[in-house]
PDB file of C-alpha atoms and ligand atoms in Angstrom:
ATOM      1  CA  MET A  22     234.696  -2.049 -96.829  1.00  0.00           C
ATOM      2  CA  GLU A  23     235.157   1.524 -97.968  1.00  0.00           C
ATOM      3  CA  THR A  24     232.817   2.953-100.594  1.00  0.00           C
ATOM      4  CA  ARG A  25     233.345   6.184-102.525  1.00  0.00           C
ATOM      5  CA  VAL A  26     230.787   8.142-104.525  1.00  0.00           C
ATOM      6  CA  GLY A  27     231.626  10.646-107.259  1.00  0.00           C
ATOM      7  CA  PHE A  28     229.675  12.932-109.541  1.00  0.00           C
ATOM      8  CA  GLY A  29     230.512  14.320-112.991  1.00  0.00           C
ATOM      9  CA  TYR A  30     229.009  16.738-115.499  1.00  0.00           C
ATOM     10  CA  ASP A  31     229.872  17.682-119.076  1.00  0.00           C
ATOM     11  CA  LEU A  32     228.543  19.816-121.919  1.00  0.00           C
ATOM     12  CA  HIS A  33     229.619  20.082-125.536  1.00  0.00           C
ATOM     13  CA  ARG A  34     228.360  22.389-128.252  1.00  0.00           C
ATOM     14  CA  LEU A  35     226.803  20.614-131.237  1.00  0.00           C
ATOM     15  CA  VAL A  36     228.020  21.616-134.701  1.00  0.00           C
ATOM     16  CA  ARG A  37     227.716  20.365-138.293  1.00  0.00           C
ATOM     17  CA  GLU A  38     230.364  18.091-139.771  1.00  0.00           C
ATOM     18  CA  ARG A  39     231.317  16.380-136.547  1.00  0.00           C
ATOM     19  CA  LYS A  40     230.498  12.805-135.568  1.00  0.00           C
ATOM     20  CA  LEU A  41     228.168  12.382-132.597  1.00  0.00           C
ATOM     21  CA  ILE A  42     229.853   9.964-130.185  1.00  0.00           C
ATOM     22  CA  ILE A  43     228.018   9.104-126.980  1.00  0.00           C
ATOM     23  CA  ALA A  44     229.226   6.506-124.463  1.00  0.00           C
ATOM     24  CA  GLY A  45     231.713   5.221-127.031  1.00  0.00           C
ATOM     25  CA  ILE A  46     229.056   4.629-129.707  1.00  0.00           C
ATOM     26  CA  GLU A  47     228.581   6.617-132.920  1.00  0.00           C
ATOM     27  CA  VAL A  48     225.013   7.937-133.082  1.00  0.00           C
ATOM     28  CA  GLU A  49     223.624   8.758-136.515  1.00  0.00           C
ATOM     29  CA  HIS A  50     222.882  12.486-136.641  1.00  0.00           C
ATOM     30  CA  ASP A  51     223.471  15.609-138.761  1.00  0.00           C
ATOM     31  CA  ARG A  52     225.753  17.184-136.153  1.00  0.00           C
ATOM     32  CA  GLY A  53     228.220  16.236-133.453  1.00  0.00           C
ATOM     33  CA  ALA A  54     230.095  17.588-130.459  1.00  0.00           C
ATOM     34  CA  LEU A  55     232.697  20.318-130.893  1.00  0.00           C
ATOM     35  CA  ALA A  56     235.745  19.338-128.821  1.00  0.00           C
ATOM     36  CA  HIS A  57     239.488  18.789-128.740  1.00  0.00           C
ATOM     37  CA  SER A  58     238.785  15.068-128.219  1.00  0.00           C
ATOM     38  CA  ASP A  59     235.920  13.114-129.844  1.00  0.00           C
ATOM     39  CA  GLY A  60     233.543  15.150-127.633  1.00  0.00           C
ATOM     40  CA  ASP A  61     231.961  12.195-125.848  1.00  0.00           C
ATOM     41  CA  ALA A  62     230.116  14.085-123.086  1.00  0.00           C
ATOM     42  CA  ALA A  63     228.836  10.884-121.450  1.00  0.00           C
ATOM     43  CA  ILE A  64     232.303   9.393-121.030  1.00  0.00           C
ATOM     44  CA  HIS A  65     233.727  12.747-119.904  1.00  0.00           C
ATOM     45  CA  ALA A  66     231.074  13.071-117.175  1.00  0.00           C
ATOM     46  CA  LEU A  67     231.712   9.454-116.163  1.00  0.00           C
ATOM     47  CA  ILE A  68     235.470  10.030-115.989  1.00  0.00           C
ATOM     48  CA  ASP A  69     234.970  13.010-113.672  1.00  0.00           C
ATOM     49  CA  ALA A  70     232.625  10.937-111.490  1.00  0.00           C
ATOM     50  CA  ILE A  71     235.254   8.194-111.123  1.00  0.00           C
ATOM     51  CA  LEU A  72     238.223  10.558-110.674  1.00  0.00           C
ATOM     52  CA  THR A  73     236.502  12.748-108.077  1.00  0.00           C
ATOM     53  CA  ALA A  74     235.251   9.673-106.182  1.00  0.00           C
ATOM     54  CA  MET A  75     238.928   8.836-105.609  1.00  0.00           C
ATOM     55  CA  GLY A  76     239.757  12.437-104.696  1.00  0.00           C
ATOM     56  CA  GLU A  77     241.753  12.788-107.926  1.00  0.00           C
ATOM     57  CA  ALA A  78     242.024  15.919-110.073  1.00  0.00           C
ATOM     58  CA  ASP A  79     239.452  16.265-112.858  1.00  0.00           C
ATOM     59  CA  ILE A  80     239.566  15.168-116.518  1.00  0.00           C
ATOM     60  CA  GLY A  81     240.980  18.497-117.718  1.00  0.00           C
ATOM     61  CA  GLN A  82     244.006  18.120-115.466  1.00  0.00           C
ATOM     62  CA  HIS A  83     244.597  14.457-116.313  1.00  0.00           C
ATOM     63  CA  PHE A  84     244.101  14.931-120.072  1.00  0.00           C
ATOM     64  CA  PRO A  85     244.718  18.629-120.942  1.00  0.00           C
ATOM     65  CA  ASP A  86     243.020  19.899-124.119  1.00  0.00           C
ATOM     66  CA  THR A  87     246.203  21.819-124.878  1.00  0.00           C
ATOM     67  CA  ASP A  88     248.028  18.505-125.377  1.00  0.00           C
ATOM     68  CA  ASN A  89     248.054  17.395-129.032  1.00  0.00           C
ATOM     69  CA  LYS A  90     248.226  13.791-127.875  1.00  0.00           C
ATOM     70  CA  TYR A  91     244.489  14.069-127.042  1.00  0.00           C
ATOM     71  CA  LYS A  92     243.405  15.697-130.328  1.00  0.00           C
ATOM     72  CA  ASP A  93     240.300  13.846-131.617  1.00  0.00           C
ATOM     73  CA  ILE A  94     241.114  10.984-129.238  1.00  0.00           C
ATOM     74  CA  ASP A  95     238.565   8.209-128.704  1.00  0.00           C
ATOM     75  CA  SER A  96     237.361   8.988-125.164  1.00  0.00           C
ATOM     76  CA  SER A  97     237.067   5.227-124.500  1.00  0.00           C
ATOM     77  CA  ILE A  98     240.868   5.247-124.359  1.00  0.00           C
ATOM     78  CA  LEU A  99     240.760   7.939-121.661  1.00  0.00           C
ATOM     79  CA  LEU A 100     238.247   5.882-119.676  1.00  0.00           C
ATOM     80  CA  TYR A 101     240.563   2.846-119.952  1.00  0.00           C
ATOM     81  CA  GLU A 102     243.384   4.990-118.540  1.00  0.00           C
ATOM     82  CA  VAL A 103     241.163   6.166-115.673  1.00  0.00           C
ATOM     83  CA  MET A 104     240.287   2.544-114.873  1.00  0.00           C
ATOM     84  CA  GLN A 105     244.009   1.818-114.713  1.00  0.00           C
ATOM     85  CA  ILE A 106     244.375   4.588-112.087  1.00  0.00           C
ATOM     86  CA  CYS A 107     241.377   3.074-110.283  1.00  0.00           C
ATOM     87  CA  ARG A 108     242.950  -0.393-110.168  1.00  0.00           C
ATOM     88  CA  ASN A 109     246.334   0.972-109.112  1.00  0.00           C
ATOM     89  CA  LYS A 110     244.653   2.695-106.161  1.00  0.00           C
ATOM     90  CA  GLY A 111     242.776  -0.493-105.219  1.00  0.00           C
ATOM     91  CA  TYR A 112     239.278   0.527-106.303  1.00  0.00           C
ATOM     92  CA  ILE A 113     236.695  -1.364-108.327  1.00  0.00           C
ATOM     93  CA  VAL A 114     233.465   0.022-109.755  1.00  0.00           C
ATOM     94  CA  ASN A 115     230.274  -1.077-108.015  1.00  0.00           C
ATOM     95  CA  ASN A 116     227.908   0.691-110.411  1.00  0.00           C
ATOM     96  CA  VAL A 117     227.508   3.864-112.430  1.00  0.00           C
ATOM     97  CA  SER A 118     224.459   5.851-113.495  1.00  0.00           C
ATOM     98  CA  LEU A 119     224.334   8.392-116.323  1.00  0.00           C
ATOM     99  CA  THR A 120     221.784  10.858-117.648  1.00  0.00           C
ATOM    100  CA  ILE A 121     222.226  12.197-121.176  1.00  0.00           C
ATOM    101  CA  VAL A 122     220.319  15.332-122.200  1.00  0.00           C
ATOM    102  CA  LEU A 123     219.949  15.588-125.972  1.00  0.00           C
ATOM    103  CA  GLU A 124     217.001  16.971-127.904  1.00  0.00           C
ATOM    104  CA  LYS A 125     217.562  14.802-131.010  1.00  0.00           C
ATOM    105  CA  PRO A 126     217.893  12.027-132.002  1.00  0.00           C
ATOM    106  CA  LYS A 127     216.193   9.563-129.690  1.00  0.00           C
ATOM    107  CA  LEU A 128     218.795   7.340-128.014  1.00  0.00           C
ATOM    108  CA  ALA A 129     216.621   4.413-126.842  1.00  0.00           C
ATOM    109  CA  GLU A 130     217.853   2.004-129.541  1.00  0.00           C
ATOM    110  CA  TYR A 131     221.514   2.831-128.771  1.00  0.00           C
ATOM    111  CA  ILE A 132     221.354   2.473-125.002  1.00  0.00           C
ATOM    112  CA  PRO A 133     221.732  -1.356-124.747  1.00  0.00           C
ATOM    113  CA  VAL A 134     224.966  -1.234-126.795  1.00  0.00           C
ATOM    114  CA  MET A 135     226.221   1.843-124.884  1.00  0.00           C
ATOM    115  CA  LYS A 136     225.715  -0.076-121.627  1.00  0.00           C
ATOM    116  CA  ILE A 137     227.740  -3.050-122.912  1.00  0.00           C
ATOM    117  CA  LYS A 138     230.488  -0.761-124.217  1.00  0.00           C
ATOM    118  CA  LEU A 139     230.882   1.069-120.887  1.00  0.00           C
ATOM    119  CA  ALA A 140     230.489  -2.106-118.808  1.00  0.00           C
ATOM    120  CA  ASN A 141     233.355  -3.762-120.714  1.00  0.00           C
ATOM    121  CA  ILE A 142     235.679  -0.842-120.021  1.00  0.00           C
ATOM    122  CA  LEU A 143     234.614  -0.562-116.367  1.00  0.00           C
ATOM    123  CA  GLY A 144     234.982  -4.318-115.809  1.00  0.00           C
ATOM    124  CA  VAL A 145     231.405  -4.829-114.592  1.00  0.00           C
ATOM    125  CA  GLY A 146     228.220  -6.473-115.854  1.00  0.00           C
ATOM    126  CA  SER A 147     225.984  -4.260-118.001  1.00  0.00           C
ATOM    127  CA  ASP A 148     223.321  -4.342-115.258  1.00  0.00           C
ATOM    128  CA  ARG A 149     225.718  -2.130-113.269  1.00  0.00           C
ATOM    129  CA  VAL A 150     225.636   0.595-115.915  1.00  0.00           C
ATOM    130  CA  GLY A 151     222.444   2.676-115.947  1.00  0.00           C
ATOM    131  CA  ILE A 152     221.773   5.170-118.743  1.00  0.00           C
ATOM    132  CA  ALA A 153     218.775   7.506-118.909  1.00  0.00           C
ATOM    133  CA  ALA A 154     218.125   9.698-121.957  1.00  0.00           C
ATOM    134  CA  LYS A 155     216.173  12.936-121.660  1.00  0.00           C
ATOM    135  CA  THR A 156     215.252  15.867-123.880  1.00  0.00           C
ATOM    136  CA  ASN A 157     215.218  19.430-122.539  1.00  0.00           C
ATOM    137  CA  GLU A 158     211.649  20.062-123.720  1.00  0.00           C
ATOM    138  CA  LYS A 159     212.907  22.349-126.526  1.00  0.00           C
ATOM    139  CA  ILE A 160     214.110  25.071-124.139  1.00  0.00           C
ATOM    140  CA  GLY A 161     217.615  26.290-123.321  1.00  0.00           C
ATOM    141  CA  ALA A 162     220.770  25.475-125.300  1.00  0.00           C
ATOM    142  CA  THR A 163     220.171  21.715-125.193  1.00  0.00           C
ATOM    143  CA  GLY A 164     216.510  22.173-126.153  1.00  0.00           C
ATOM    144  CA  ARG A 165     217.549  24.258-129.179  1.00  0.00           C
ATOM    145  CA  GLU A 166     219.909  21.407-130.228  1.00  0.00           C
ATOM    146  CA  GLU A 167     222.939  23.615-129.603  1.00  0.00           C
ATOM    147  CA  ALA A 168     224.455  21.323-126.966  1.00  0.00           C
ATOM    148  CA  ILE A 169     224.630  17.878-125.428  1.00  0.00           C
ATOM    149  CA  VAL A 170     224.823  17.540-121.643  1.00  0.00           C
ATOM    150  CA  ALA A 171     225.674  14.504-119.543  1.00  0.00           C
ATOM    151  CA  TYR A 172     225.619  13.803-115.826  1.00  0.00           C
ATOM    152  CA  ALA A 173     227.166  10.757-114.162  1.00  0.00           C
ATOM    153  CA  ILE A 174     227.494   9.243-110.733  1.00  0.00           C
ATOM    154  CA  ALA A 175     229.845   6.408-109.821  1.00  0.00           C
ATOM    155  CA  LEU A 176     230.064   4.225-106.737  1.00  0.00           C
ATOM    156  CA  LEU A 177     233.508   2.728-106.145  1.00  0.00           C
ATOM    157  CA  ILE A 178     234.543   0.059-103.654  1.00  0.00           C
ATOM    158  CA  LYS A 179     238.026  -0.070-102.141  1.00  0.00           C
ATOM    159  CA  LYS A 180     239.262  -3.644-102.070  1.00  0.00           C
TER     160      LYS A 180
HETATM  161 MG1  LIG B  24     234.040  17.134-122.430  1.00  0.00          MG
END
């Protein structure tokens, strides 16, 4: 049995008059991520974790932000497409683990539904999706509520 590990990172600036979408779920807030897509940093980090685990090119090469097809796209759709690549190459997801760094709002109440959302797309049980939420202790760009950051790791198994 071959296992593959991959890591991903993403950051988006937070601005007024944008929805805040994290792990496919809309989080109630007075600002959201500035991006060509819906700006879902958690899914973008997860996509890079899965793609790089397979030795594939990163999210920017698979889904270029110069392509109008991806304007304001629901990043869940991109994750579905990545899972299709995964299946075609004979991989399944063993588990994933994400850390989201966001000063406000608190994400605890959203995490159970985020886990189910991601688990459904990945084709695993929600106990195989781990999500930690952190603040940046009010320092740096994330601490000043100017950005959201996400980190992700994925373990794949080749069938
Ligand atoms: Mg991104």
